[in-house]
Amino acid sequence: MMMANGCTAFAGTRVIARGAPLQVALAVKAELEREGNENGNENGATVLVFDDRDARPVEFDLRGTEKDVEARIVAQQSSEQDAAAQDVIDEVAPEDAPRGRGRPKLGVVAREVTLLPRHWDWLGAQPGGASVVLRRLVDAARHASEARERVRAAQEAAHRFMTALAGNLPNYEEALRALYAGERSRFEAANAPWPEDVRDYARELAQSAFA
């Protein structure tokens, strides 16, 4: 289980905790112990925790004391932070031999690009030269791709959460259709009758789907 930057715990359709993983884990532990039920509260409502980034389920090992729970979560977070830091180091490490003398390239990597003559002619006629134009084109393509990815990720997150907690609620299918159609007002009209916490969390997850 990847630890979330933040997560939200539901008992049935009611939010019982939001925040950092440790904070939420201890709140869930207290809720379950108070009700004397390993999986749900006194009304039979199942307790579910969602990662606020993508609505994937989060599971905590709640055995033992609060100190035991805290130690496990802190250790896991530390391990994941170390792994993330190593990924960054690997990404920025030099690919080839050290550079020779001369002006440092400040992160610019020279590689061969193969184009047709008409492409080179067009690039050469643009302000700034071929390298500047190519960088602009790549950045524009990346921006467009990242925007599409944000929409897709928001749709998947909202869908994942709605499947877990809203599948039996009124207008569920209509809300899904509006979500994938990118129609915010239709989406919000469809989930307006839902329990407040479920409605608000679904809308929060879906925000970027309507950008």
Tab-separated table of C-alpha atoms in Angstrom:
chain	number	residue	atom	x	y	z
A	1	MET	CA	0.000	0.000	0.000
A	2	MET	CA	1.325	3.406	-0.988
A	3	MET	CA	0.828	5.928	1.769
A	4	ALA	CA	-1.302	8.861	0.711
A	5	ASN	CA	-0.426	12.500	1.092
A	6	GLY	CA	-3.889	12.679	2.585
A	7	CYS	CA	-6.783	10.293	2.938
A	8	THR	CA	-10.431	10.226	3.929
A	9	ALA	CA	-12.224	7.634	6.040
A	10	PHE	CA	-15.917	6.866	5.681
A	11	ALA	CA	-18.169	4.901	8.023
A	12	GLY	CA	-20.928	4.066	5.595
A	13	THR	CA	-21.713	7.370	3.875
A	14	ARG	CA	-20.371	9.564	6.685
A	15	VAL	CA	-16.840	10.985	6.831
A	16	ILE	CA	-15.226	10.176	10.166
A	17	ALA	CA	-11.702	11.458	9.501
A	18	ARG	CA	-9.649	13.363	6.936
A	19	GLY	CA	-5.976	14.237	6.899
A	20	ALA	CA	-2.560	12.618	7.078
A	21	PRO	CA	-2.444	8.800	7.112
A	22	LEU	CA	-1.421	8.579	10.770
A	23	GLN	CA	-4.168	10.951	11.879
A	24	VAL	CA	-6.792	9.018	9.920
A	25	ALA	CA	-5.510	5.615	11.018
A	26	LEU	CA	-5.764	6.536	14.689
A	27	ALA	CA	-9.244	7.985	14.172
A	28	VAL	CA	-10.379	4.784	12.451
A	29	LYS	CA	-8.846	2.665	15.209
A	30	ALA	CA	-10.666	4.712	17.843
A	31	GLU	CA	-13.952	4.438	15.923
A	32	LEU	CA	-13.734	0.674	15.615
A	33	GLU	CA	-12.656	0.168	19.214
A	34	ARG	CA	-15.414	2.447	20.466
A	35	GLU	CA	-17.988	0.407	18.606
A	36	GLY	CA	-16.329	-2.888	19.502
A	37	ASN	CA	-16.543	-3.998	15.876
A	38	GLU	CA	-13.537	-4.971	13.842
A	39	ASN	CA	-14.981	-3.933	10.484
A	40	GLY	CA	-17.798	-1.471	11.058
A	41	ASN	CA	-19.691	0.670	13.518
A	42	GLU	CA	-22.707	-0.131	15.647
A	43	ASN	CA	-25.074	0.486	12.743
A	44	GLY	CA	-23.260	-2.045	10.586
A	45	ALA	CA	-21.630	0.605	8.408
A	46	THR	CA	-18.367	-0.554	6.889
A	47	VAL	CA	-15.375	1.707	7.422
A	48	LEU	CA	-13.503	2.474	4.201
A	49	VAL	CA	-10.467	4.721	3.710
A	50	PHE	CA	-9.643	6.381	0.379
A	51	ASP	CA	-6.417	7.934	-0.887
A	52	ASP	CA	-7.268	11.549	-1.700
A	53	ARG	CA	-5.026	11.485	-4.768
A	54	ASP	CA	-6.805	8.742	-6.691
A	55	ALA	CA	-9.520	7.274	-4.413
A	56	ARG	CA	-7.722	3.957	-4.182
A	57	PRO	CA	-8.505	2.066	-0.978
A	58	VAL	CA	-6.061	2.503	1.884
A	59	GLU	CA	-5.625	-0.257	4.435
A	60	PHE	CA	-4.011	0.264	7.820
A	61	ASP	CA	-2.594	-2.349	10.137
A	62	LEU	CA	-4.409	-1.327	13.323
A	63	ARG	CA	-3.178	-4.127	15.549
A	64	GLY	CA	-1.734	-3.305	18.938
A	65	THR	CA	-1.577	0.068	20.625
A	66	GLU	CA	-1.644	3.519	19.055
A	67	LYS	CA	2.138	3.582	19.398
A	68	ASP	CA	2.367	0.333	17.436
A	69	VAL	CA	0.211	1.763	14.654
A	70	GLU	CA	2.230	4.979	14.597
A	71	ALA	CA	5.547	3.119	14.411
A	72	ARG	CA	4.404	1.050	11.414
A	73	ILE	CA	3.069	4.048	9.494
A	74	VAL	CA	6.125	6.209	10.189
A	75	ALA	CA	8.430	3.380	9.083
A	76	GLN	CA	6.481	2.875	5.864
A	77	GLN	CA	6.414	6.581	5.071
A	78	SER	CA	10.160	6.820	5.658
A	79	SER	CA	10.769	3.888	3.335
A	80	GLU	CA	8.638	5.419	0.590
A	81	GLN	CA	10.329	8.809	0.952
A	82	ASP	CA	13.730	7.155	0.605
A	83	ALA	CA	12.569	5.352	-2.532
A	84	ALA	CA	11.193	8.579	-4.014
A	85	ALA	CA	14.449	10.408	-3.294
A	86	GLN	CA	16.429	7.647	-5.004
A	87	ASP	CA	14.170	7.911	-8.048
A	88	VAL	CA	14.997	11.620	-8.294
A	89	ILE	CA	18.720	10.918	-7.995
A	90	ASP	CA	18.513	8.286	-10.714
A	91	GLU	CA	16.582	10.634	-12.986
A	92	VAL	CA	19.058	13.517	-12.818
A	93	ALA	CA	22.248	11.429	-12.798
A	94	PRO	CA	24.553	11.928	-15.807
A	95	GLU	CA	23.817	9.522	-18.625
A	96	ASP	CA	27.272	9.450	-20.199
A	97	ALA	CA	30.858	10.405	-19.480
A	98	PRO	CA	31.690	13.777	-17.853
A	99	ARG	CA	31.439	16.791	-20.140
A	100	GLY	CA	34.536	18.296	-21.625
A	101	ARG	CA	35.781	21.822	-21.156
A	102	GLY	CA	33.603	24.732	-22.078
A	103	ARG	CA	30.390	26.376	-21.022
A	104	PRO	CA	28.157	24.055	-18.915
A	105	LYS	CA	24.934	23.036	-20.599
A	106	LEU	CA	22.781	23.444	-17.445
A	107	GLY	CA	20.784	20.291	-18.040
A	108	VAL	CA	20.584	20.538	-21.848
A	109	VAL	CA	21.289	17.179	-23.480
A	110	ALA	CA	22.542	17.065	-27.067
A	111	ARG	CA	21.154	14.180	-29.120
A	112	GLU	CA	20.690	13.461	-32.792
A	113	VAL	CA	17.394	14.460	-34.391
A	114	THR	CA	16.545	13.149	-37.873
A	115	LEU	CA	14.213	15.301	-39.981
A	116	LEU	CA	13.432	15.758	-43.637
A	117	PRO	CA	15.005	18.755	-45.452
A	118	ARG	CA	11.704	20.647	-45.498
A	119	HIS	CA	11.486	20.293	-41.724
A	120	TRP	CA	14.975	21.702	-41.260
A	121	ASP	CA	14.163	24.526	-43.671
A	122	TRP	CA	11.069	25.439	-41.694
A	123	LEU	CA	12.857	25.239	-38.329
A	124	GLY	CA	15.735	27.344	-39.602
A	125	ALA	CA	13.343	30.102	-40.647
A	126	GLN	CA	11.757	30.379	-37.185
A	127	PRO	CA	12.872	32.975	-34.605
A	128	GLY	CA	15.418	31.553	-32.199
A	129	GLY	CA	16.562	28.714	-34.399
A	130	ALA	CA	15.769	25.010	-34.514
A	131	SER	CA	16.606	24.148	-30.901
A	132	VAL	CA	14.392	26.867	-29.418
A	133	VAL	CA	11.481	25.949	-31.677
A	134	LEU	CA	11.796	22.236	-30.942
A	135	ARG	CA	11.788	22.901	-27.201
A	136	ARG	CA	8.660	25.025	-27.538
A	137	LEU	CA	6.918	22.339	-29.581
A	138	VAL	CA	7.831	19.633	-27.079
A	139	ASP	CA	6.663	21.755	-24.149
A	140	ALA	CA	3.339	22.470	-25.885
A	141	ALA	CA	2.811	18.772	-26.589
A	142	ARG	CA	3.687	17.886	-23.002
A	143	HIS	CA	1.238	20.470	-21.685
A	144	ALA	CA	-1.575	19.099	-23.837
A	145	SER	CA	-0.755	15.536	-22.808
A	146	GLU	CA	-0.600	16.431	-19.114
A	147	ALA	CA	-3.962	18.198	-19.335
A	148	ARG	CA	-5.562	15.099	-20.865
A	149	GLU	CA	-3.934	12.947	-18.205
A	150	ARG	CA	-5.335	15.141	-15.415
A	151	VAL	CA	-8.837	14.774	-16.850
A	152	ARG	CA	-8.457	11.006	-17.208
A	153	ALA	CA	-7.052	10.607	-13.690
A	154	ALA	CA	-9.894	12.652	-12.175
A	155	GLN	CA	-12.490	10.612	-14.040
A	156	GLU	CA	-10.964	7.356	-12.840
A	157	ALA	CA	-10.681	8.554	-9.231
A	158	ALA	CA	-14.277	9.767	-9.072
A	159	HIS	CA	-15.517	6.612	-10.787
A	160	ARG	CA	-13.562	4.420	-8.372
A	161	PHE	CA	-15.013	6.181	-5.328
A	162	MET	CA	-18.543	6.293	-6.706
A	163	THR	CA	-18.451	2.582	-7.462
A	164	ALA	CA	-17.482	1.905	-3.843
A	165	LEU	CA	-19.991	4.160	-2.074
A	166	ALA	CA	-22.535	5.505	-4.542
A	167	GLY	CA	-23.356	2.484	-6.691
A	168	ASN	CA	-26.758	2.062	-5.049
A	169	LEU	CA	-27.580	5.760	-4.787
A	170	PRO	CA	-30.066	7.568	-7.060
A	171	ASN	CA	-28.793	8.760	-10.446
A	172	TYR	CA	-25.510	6.858	-10.129
A	173	GLU	CA	-25.360	5.935	-13.812
A	174	GLU	CA	-26.427	9.425	-14.886
A	175	ALA	CA	-23.650	10.894	-12.752
A	176	LEU	CA	-21.128	8.577	-14.412
A	177	ARG	CA	-22.280	9.549	-17.883
A	178	ALA	CA	-21.980	13.236	-17.003
A	179	LEU	CA	-18.536	12.642	-15.501
A	180	TYR	CA	-17.156	11.126	-18.704
A	181	ALA	CA	-18.958	13.677	-20.861
A	182	GLY	CA	-17.227	16.474	-18.949
A	183	GLU	CA	-20.534	18.107	-17.985
A	184	ARG	CA	-20.135	19.562	-14.509
A	185	SER	CA	-23.652	20.966	-14.050
A	186	ARG	CA	-25.224	17.679	-15.144
A	187	PHE	CA	-22.901	15.736	-12.847
A	188	GLU	CA	-23.739	17.917	-9.858
A	189	ALA	CA	-27.468	17.770	-10.580
A	190	ALA	CA	-27.298	13.966	-10.701
A	191	ASN	CA	-25.518	13.614	-7.353
A	192	ALA	CA	-27.399	16.392	-5.561
A	193	PRO	CA	-29.648	13.886	-3.686
A	194	TRP	CA	-26.717	11.865	-2.362
A	195	PRO	CA	-25.626	11.961	1.295
A	196	GLU	CA	-23.667	15.163	1.801
A	197	ASP	CA	-20.269	13.637	2.520
A	198	VAL	CA	-20.428	11.241	-0.430
A	199	ARG	CA	-21.653	13.977	-2.774
A	200	ASP	CA	-18.990	16.470	-1.734
A	201	TYR	CA	-16.119	13.987	-1.922
A	202	ALA	CA	-17.201	12.773	-5.362
A	203	ARG	CA	-17.316	16.369	-6.577
A	204	GLU	CA	-13.905	17.080	-5.091
A	205	LEU	CA	-12.342	14.094	-6.836
A	206	ALA	CA	-13.992	15.013	-10.130
A	207	GLN	CA	-12.928	18.653	-10.243
A	208	SER	CA	-10.152	18.234	-12.806
A	209	ALA	CA	-12.441	16.150	-15.047
A	210	PHE	CA	-14.266	19.324	-15.988
A	211	ALA	CA	-11.218	21.509	-16.703
